[in-house]
Amino acid sequence: MDPVYQPLPLKKEPETSYRPVLEHSPSSNGYNVPHTSEPRPPRPARIFFHWLWHLLSFLWLAPIGTLLYLNFSRHVIGASAWCPHGNCNAETNSANAIERAKQLDRQDHDLNGALQFVAKALEVWFAFVATSLIYDMGVLFARRGRGLPVGYLMSHLEFSDIRYIINPLLWTSPLPHRNSTPEKRARVIKLYIFAFTTALLTILANLMGPATAVLVLPTLQWIETPHVRHQTFNGIGLDFQPSGDDVLSGCDSSQLLARNYSCTGSVYGPILDQWAAQSLASTRQQNTPDGDVLLSASQEGSLQFLLNATANNSVIWIPNRQVLRNMSHEYRKASGYLVVEDPPEYPDRLFNNSLQTILHQQGPSLGAQVGCYVGETTDLTLADGRWIRCYTNWRTAENATYTKCFRLGIGDSDTKYYSQFYLQNVQKDSQRAKTGVGVYYADKAMYYNDTEDFGSGIKDCVNNETARLCDWDRIFSTPLPIELRNTSTNVGMISYGIPGENNTDARVYCDHVTYLSYPTYSVDTSTRSNPQNLVILNNLPNIQEDTIPLAVHPGWFLAAWSVDQDGALDGKRQIVKELKRLLPIIWDGSSSESDLFEFILMHIYALGQSLSMVNFYWDEPAAAPASKQAQAAEDRDRIHPVFHTFASIHVWAYGLSGRTSKLGVAVVGLGSVLVLLRVALGIFTGVQERSTVEVLRAAFEHRHEGEFEGLEEESHLAKVRYQVVDDGSGRQRFIPEKRTSRWSHAMSP
C-alpha cells in the first residue's frame, strides 16, 4: 500500500471503558457501560420541563372540551360570528338594515380568519403531544425485553409525514431478522401495537387541523326554538251553521243565527271583489309575451296568504283565518309593534340577534278538490221537501262523461243542505231576471251515463214517473270505483244560473270535496325578504284515494259572499259584474281560454274565502308526555292533535348537523383519549425525553459488536433491536440485541 494513503494509527482507548461487566446490573443489563458509583440525580431544569410538557399536553384538552361543549349544546352566537355579550342586533327592519348587514359581514370575515389561526395552533399543539406519546412508548419498549427495532428509533420524528403509514419498515420491523434468536409471539404483538398506534397518530395528526377547524368555526344555521304546546284540537265547525260572536268579523250571534251573512261585507266583501279584479287583470297578462297568471293574496290581521300557494295533488289548501288571527298577534309582539304584558312565546333576544326569523304555528287547514263544468240540471221530486237533483256533462280526469245526481232533504241526515242567493243586475230596476246561485251539500252522489250505472239502477229512476217507486237508499249506497269514490261522498255543489238564457235548466256548475289537515303555518318576519308578510303552509299531506271528505254547511259559502240567505248581491260589485259577463259566453261556448280560467279562479277564490272562515275548537293542552311511547301515541293522534308554536332563527351557531362536524368530533375525541394516555404514561412511568443531540451522542459512542453482520438490506437492518438504558450518569447507552440474548442465555439455569 502506498505510504501516502496509509491510515493513521488509532489511539487505543482504555480497556476499562468498555470492559464487559461480569456482574449483572439493571442499568447496564450486562453491557459494558461506564457508570459512576452513585446515580446522578436529574437536573432541576429537566424535572421542571418534564412536568411542564405534561401540563401543556393536558391543557390541550381545555380548548377541545370547550369546542365539544359548544357544538354538542348547539350554542347560538347571534346575527354575527362576533357577538360580544350576546348583543349584535341585525336591525333587519330598520332603515339602515343594508349598512348594518355589511358591518356584520366584515366582522364575520375577520373573526373567521382569526379562528383559522386558532385551528392551526390546536393542530400544532396536538402534534407536539403526539410526538411525546410516540417517544414515551418507544422508550418503554426500548427498556424491556430485547429492545426496540432500529426502524422505530426515529418514529417520533417521522410519523407526522402521512407517507409514513405506507412505509414498509413500519410494518416489517417487529419481525425477527435471520440472525436473531426465535422471538416470542407476545413480544411481536406488542411491537405491532406500537406500529398501529404510530400509524393512528399519523392519521390523527394530519386530520387534526381540518377537524379542529370544523369545530372552531361557527356556521350560519337555521335553529329551531323549543316547541311550545299551544292548543289541543277539539273539532272544526265545518258542517255547522256559522254561529257565535267572535267567529266572523263584523257579525254577532243573532245575525248569524238569522242567516244574515251580509254582516261580513265590511271586512271580507272588498277582499272577494279584489280577487275578482285580480283574476281579470292576471288572466289578461297571461296573453302578453312572457306573461303568466299571478294569484292575489288575502289579508287577515297583519298577515297575508295565497290560496294556491300550497296546491298539492290537485287539492288546494286554504289557511284558516282563526289561526292567522292568533299568529298575527304573535307576529306583532315578536316584531315589536305591540307593547303587551304577556310576552311572546319565543325569547325576544333570539329575534333581535338573528339575521332572519320565521315564526311557526301548527293548526288546521281545509283543502278542496274542485272541478267546473257546463251542463243542464234536472230535479226529481219525491215528496214535500225531498228531491233528487242531477247535472249532466260531469267529467272525470280521464275525460269520461257522466250525469251526477245527489239527494237533498231525504231523511233526517244533517249532511244534506241547500241554500241560494242571487246576483242582481247593475240596474236594480232592470226587467232582466236576477241570476240565481244555488249552494248544495249532500252526503252521497251517484253517477251514470248511457252505458254504465255501476249496478245502482239509477238510469231507470231518473224520471218523475218512476222516481217515487225507486229505492234511493239502495241506489246511493251502491259501491263505486275507487276513482269516483272520493267525489261521491260529502259533495259540495255551486250552481250558477245563466243570465238572459231562455233555458232555465242551463247551468255552469262547480263541485268540490273538502279535506282536513294540520300543517305548520310559517311567516318570515323580515320586511326585506317578506315585505308582504306572506304566510305559507308546510307539511301538507298527500290525500289518498280512500280518504273520506268532510261535510260542509252552505252557510259558510254565503258568509264568504257576504250575502243573506235568499238575498241578492249588489250588481255593482266587481265579482258580480264579472260573473254576469262570463257565464253567458261560457254556456254558449264563445269564451276564450282566459275567460274560462278567470271564472275558475273567481270560483276558487270564493270557495277559498268560505273555507278560510271556518272556526275550530280547542282546549288548553295537557302536560307533555313523560315517556317516549306516550309521546309517539300523541304524535299519531289525528283526532285531537296537539298544536305547537316555535320559531326558526338564522344565526351564527355551533352544532353537529353535518357529516364533517361529526367526523371532526370523532377525530378530536380519539385525539383526547391519546392525550390522556400520554399524560398517564409520563406520570406513572417517569419517562423523560432526551434531545436529539443526546440520542445522537449515544449512537456515536456505541461500539459495533457485530449485530449487523450479514445484513445488507434496509428491511433487515431495521429489524435489529437495541435496548436504550441510562448508564447512571444521566447518559443514554445502546445495548444491541445480541448482547441481551447472550446475557439472557448466561443467566439461564
CSV table of C-alpha atoms in Angstrom, one decimal, residues 338-567:
chain,number,residue,atom,x,y,z
A,338,LEU,CA,-97.2,45.7,20.2
A,339,VAL,CA,-96.3,46.6,23.8
A,340,VAL,CA,-98.1,43.9,25.8
A,341,GLU,CA,-97.9,42.5,29.2
A,342,ASP,CA,-97.8,38.9,28.1
A,343,PRO,CA,-94.5,38.3,26.2
A,344,PRO,CA,-94.4,36.2,23.0
A,345,GLU,CA,-93.9,32.5,23.2
A,346,TYR,CA,-90.3,32.9,21.9
A,347,PRO,CA,-87.2,34.6,23.6
A,348,ASP,CA,-87.1,38.2,22.3
A,349,ARG,CA,-83.2,38.2,22.4
A,350,LEU,CA,-83.1,35.4,19.7
A,351,PHE,CA,-85.1,37.6,17.3
A,352,ASN,CA,-83.1,40.7,17.8
A,353,ASN,CA,-79.8,38.8,17.4
A,354,SER,CA,-80.8,36.8,14.4
A,355,LEU,CA,-80.3,37.6,10.7
A,356,GLN,CA,-83.8,36.2,9.9
A,357,THR,CA,-86.7,34.9,12.0
A,358,ILE,CA,-89.5,32.7,10.8
A,359,LEU,CA,-92.5,32.1,13.2
A,360,HIS,CA,-94.3,28.7,13.1
A,361,GLN,CA,-97.6,27.7,14.4
A,362,GLN,CA,-99.4,24.4,13.8
A,363,GLY,CA,-103.1,24.5,13.1
A,364,PRO,CA,-105.9,23.1,11.0
A,365,SER,CA,-106.3,23.8,7.3
A,366,LEU,CA,-109.1,22.9,4.9
A,367,GLY,CA,-108.3,21.7,1.3
A,368,ALA,CA,-110.7,21.5,-1.7
A,369,GLN,CA,-110.6,19.4,-4.8
A,370,VAL,CA,-112.5,21.4,-7.4
A,371,GLY,CA,-113.9,20.8,-10.9
A,372,CYS,CA,-116.1,23.1,-13.0
A,373,TYR,CA,-118.5,22.0,-15.9
A,374,VAL,CA,-121.2,23.2,-18.2
A,375,GLY,CA,-124.5,21.2,-18.3
A,376,GLU,CA,-128.2,21.1,-17.5
A,377,THR,CA,-130.0,20.3,-14.3
A,378,THR,CA,-132.9,18.0,-13.7
A,379,ASP,CA,-135.0,17.8,-10.5
A,380,LEU,CA,-136.9,14.6,-9.4
A,381,THR,CA,-139.5,15.4,-6.8
A,382,LEU,CA,-140.1,12.6,-4.4
A,383,ALA,CA,-142.2,14.2,-1.7
A,384,ASP,CA,-142.5,17.5,0.0
A,385,GLY,CA,-139.1,18.8,0.8
A,386,ARG,CA,-137.3,15.8,-0.7
A,387,TRP,CA,-135.9,15.6,-4.2
A,388,ILE,CA,-133.1,14.4,-6.4
A,389,ARG,CA,-131.0,16.8,-8.4
A,390,CYS,CA,-128.9,15.7,-11.4
A,391,TYR,CA,-126.3,17.6,-13.5
A,392,THR,CA,-125.2,16.5,-17.0
A,393,ASN,CA,-121.8,16.6,-18.6
A,394,TRP,CA,-119.8,15.8,-15.4
A,395,ARG,CA,-116.3,14.7,-16.5
A,396,THR,CA,-113.5,12.6,-14.8
A,397,ALA,CA,-109.8,13.3,-15.2
A,398,GLU,CA,-109.7,10.7,-17.9
A,399,ASN,CA,-112.5,12.7,-19.7
A,400,ALA,CA,-115.2,10.1,-19.1
A,401,THR,CA,-118.6,11.8,-19.1
A,402,TYR,CA,-121.4,11.1,-16.6
A,403,THR,CA,-124.6,12.6,-15.2
A,404,LYS,CA,-124.1,13.3,-11.5
A,405,CYS,CA,-127.0,13.0,-9.1
A,406,PHE,CA,-127.3,13.7,-5.4
A,407,ARG,CA,-130.2,13.7,-2.9
A,408,LEU,CA,-131.5,16.7,-1.0
A,409,GLY,CA,-133.8,16.8,2.0
A,410,ILE,CA,-134.1,13.0,2.3
A,411,GLY,CA,-134.3,11.5,5.8
A,412,ASP,CA,-133.0,13.2,8.9
A,413,SER,CA,-129.4,13.5,7.9
A,414,ASP,CA,-127.7,16.8,8.7
A,415,THR,CA,-125.3,16.5,5.8
A,416,LYS,CA,-127.8,17.4,3.1
A,417,TYR,CA,-128.1,21.2,2.9
A,418,TYR,CA,-129.4,23.7,0.4
A,419,SER,CA,-129.1,27.5,0.2
A,420,GLN,CA,-129.4,30.1,-2.5
A,421,PHE,CA,-128.8,33.7,-3.3
A,422,TYR,CA,-129.0,36.0,-6.3
A,423,LEU,CA,-126.7,38.2,-8.4
A,424,GLN,CA,-128.5,41.5,-9.0
A,425,ASN,CA,-128.3,43.3,-12.3
A,426,VAL,CA,-126.3,46.5,-12.5
A,427,GLN,CA,-129.6,48.4,-12.7
A,428,LYS,CA,-131.8,47.2,-9.9
A,429,ASP,CA,-135.0,48.1,-11.8
A,430,SER,CA,-133.9,46.1,-14.9
A,431,GLN,CA,-136.5,43.8,-16.4
A,432,ARG,CA,-134.0,41.0,-16.7
A,433,ALA,CA,-134.3,38.3,-14.1
A,434,LYS,CA,-131.8,38.1,-11.4
A,435,THR,CA,-129.1,35.3,-11.7
A,436,GLY,CA,-129.6,32.6,-9.1
A,437,VAL,CA,-126.7,30.8,-7.4
A,438,GLY,CA,-127.5,27.5,-5.6
A,439,VAL,CA,-125.3,26.1,-2.9
A,440,TYR,CA,-125.8,22.3,-2.2
A,441,TYR,CA,-124.0,19.9,0.1
A,442,ALA,CA,-125.0,16.2,0.0
A,443,ASP,CA,-123.8,13.1,1.8
A,444,LYS,CA,-123.9,10.9,-1.3
A,445,ALA,CA,-123.8,11.2,-5.0
A,446,MET,CA,-124.3,8.7,-7.9
A,447,TYR,CA,-123.1,8.7,-11.5
A,448,TYR,CA,-124.4,7.2,-14.7
A,449,ASN,CA,-124.2,7.5,-18.4
A,450,ASP,CA,-125.7,5.7,-21.4
A,451,THR,CA,-123.7,2.5,-20.8
A,452,GLU,CA,-123.0,2.4,-17.1
A,453,ASP,CA,-124.7,3.0,-13.8
A,454,PHE,CA,-122.5,0.7,-11.7
A,455,GLY,CA,-125.4,-1.6,-10.8
A,456,SER,CA,-127.3,1.0,-9.0
A,457,GLY,CA,-130.3,1.0,-11.4
A,458,ILE,CA,-130.5,4.8,-11.3
A,459,LYS,CA,-131.0,5.1,-15.1
A,460,ASP,CA,-134.4,3.6,-14.7
A,461,CYS,CA,-135.4,6.0,-12.0
A,462,VAL,CA,-134.4,9.4,-13.4
A,463,ASN,CA,-137.9,10.4,-14.5
A,464,ASN,CA,-140.7,11.8,-12.4
A,465,GLU,CA,-143.0,8.8,-13.2
A,466,THR,CA,-140.7,6.2,-11.7
A,467,ALA,CA,-138.7,8.2,-9.2
A,468,ARG,CA,-141.1,7.8,-6.3
A,469,LEU,CA,-141.1,4.0,-6.7
A,470,CYS,CA,-137.3,3.5,-6.6
A,471,ASP,CA,-135.2,2.5,-3.5
A,472,TRP,CA,-133.0,5.6,-3.4
A,473,ASP,CA,-131.2,4.4,-0.2
A,474,ARG,CA,-130.0,1.3,-2.1
A,475,ILE,CA,-129.1,3.4,-5.2
A,476,PHE,CA,-126.9,5.8,-3.2
A,477,SER,CA,-125.3,3.0,-1.2
A,478,THR,CA,-124.1,1.2,-4.4
A,479,PRO,CA,-120.3,0.9,-4.4
A,480,LEU,CA,-118.4,3.0,-6.9
A,481,PRO,CA,-115.0,2.6,-8.5
A,482,ILE,CA,-112.1,4.0,-6.5
A,483,GLU,CA,-111.6,6.9,-8.9
A,484,LEU,CA,-115.2,8.1,-8.2
A,485,ARG,CA,-115.5,7.2,-4.6
A,486,ASN,CA,-114.0,10.4,-3.2
A,487,THR,CA,-116.1,12.7,-5.3
A,488,SER,CA,-119.3,10.9,-4.3
A,489,THR,CA,-119.1,11.4,-0.6
A,490,ASN,CA,-120.0,14.7,1.2
A,491,VAL,CA,-120.1,16.5,-2.1
A,492,GLY,CA,-120.4,20.3,-2.4
A,493,MET,CA,-122.0,21.9,-5.5
A,494,ILE,CA,-122.2,25.5,-6.5
A,495,SER,CA,-124.6,26.0,-9.4
A,496,TYR,CA,-124.7,29.3,-11.4
A,497,GLY,CA,-127.7,30.2,-13.5
A,498,ILE,CA,-127.1,31.7,-16.9
A,499,PRO,CA,-128.2,35.4,-17.2
A,500,GLY,CA,-130.6,36.1,-20.1
A,501,GLU,CA,-130.8,32.4,-21.1
A,502,ASN,CA,-134.2,31.1,-22.0
A,503,ASN,CA,-133.2,27.6,-21.0
A,504,THR,CA,-133.9,27.7,-17.3
A,505,ASP,CA,-132.1,24.4,-16.8
A,506,ALA,CA,-128.8,25.7,-18.2
A,507,ARG,CA,-126.1,25.8,-15.6
A,508,VAL,CA,-122.4,26.4,-15.1
A,509,TYR,CA,-121.6,24.4,-12.0
A,510,CYS,CA,-118.6,23.5,-9.9
A,511,ASP,CA,-118.4,20.7,-7.4
A,512,HIS,CA,-115.8,20.0,-4.7
A,513,VAL,CA,-114.9,17.8,-1.8
A,514,THR,CA,-113.2,19.0,1.3
A,515,TYR,CA,-110.4,17.6,3.4
A,516,LEU,CA,-108.8,18.5,6.8
A,517,SER,CA,-105.1,18.6,7.5
A,518,TYR,CA,-102.8,20.0,10.3
A,519,PRO,CA,-100.0,21.9,8.6
A,520,THR,CA,-97.4,24.2,10.0
A,521,TYR,CA,-98.1,27.9,9.3
A,522,SER,CA,-94.9,29.9,8.7
A,523,VAL,CA,-94.2,33.6,8.3
A,524,ASP,CA,-90.9,35.3,7.7
A,525,THR,CA,-90.8,38.4,10.0
A,526,SER,CA,-88.2,40.3,7.9
A,527,THR,CA,-89.7,43.1,5.8
A,528,ARG,CA,-86.8,42.8,3.4
A,529,SER,CA,-87.3,39.1,2.5
A,530,ASN,CA,-91.0,39.1,3.1
A,531,PRO,CA,-92.4,42.6,2.6
A,532,GLN,CA,-96.0,41.4,2.2
A,533,ASN,CA,-96.0,39.4,5.5
A,534,LEU,CA,-97.0,36.3,3.4
A,535,VAL,CA,-97.8,33.1,5.3
A,536,ILE,CA,-97.1,29.7,3.8
A,537,LEU,CA,-98.2,26.2,4.8
A,538,ASN,CA,-95.7,23.4,5.3
A,539,ASN,CA,-96.0,19.7,6.0
A,540,LEU,CA,-99.2,19.1,4.0
A,541,PRO,CA,-100.4,15.6,3.4
A,542,ASN,CA,-100.9,13.7,0.2
A,543,ILE,CA,-104.6,12.8,0.0
A,544,GLN,CA,-105.1,9.1,-0.5
A,545,GLU,CA,-107.9,7.7,-2.7
A,546,ASP,CA,-109.8,6.2,0.2
A,547,THR,CA,-109.8,9.4,2.3
A,548,ILE,CA,-113.3,10.4,3.3
A,549,PRO,CA,-114.2,14.1,2.6
A,550,LEU,CA,-115.9,16.3,5.1
A,551,ALA,CA,-119.4,17.7,5.1
A,552,VAL,CA,-119.7,21.5,4.7
A,553,HIS,CA,-122.6,23.7,5.7
A,554,PRO,CA,-123.6,26.1,2.8
A,555,GLY,CA,-123.8,29.0,5.3
A,556,TRP,CA,-120.0,29.4,5.1
A,557,PHE,CA,-120.3,30.0,1.3
A,558,LEU,CA,-122.9,32.7,1.8
A,559,ALA,CA,-120.7,34.3,4.5
A,560,ALA,CA,-117.8,34.3,2.1
A,561,TRP,CA,-120.0,36.2,-0.4
A,562,SER,CA,-121.4,38.5,2.3
A,563,VAL,CA,-125.0,37.8,1.3
A,564,ASP,CA,-128.0,36.8,3.3
A,565,GLN,CA,-130.0,33.6,2.8
A,566,ASP,CA,-132.2,34.2,-0.3
A,567,GLY,CA,-130.6,37.6,-0.6
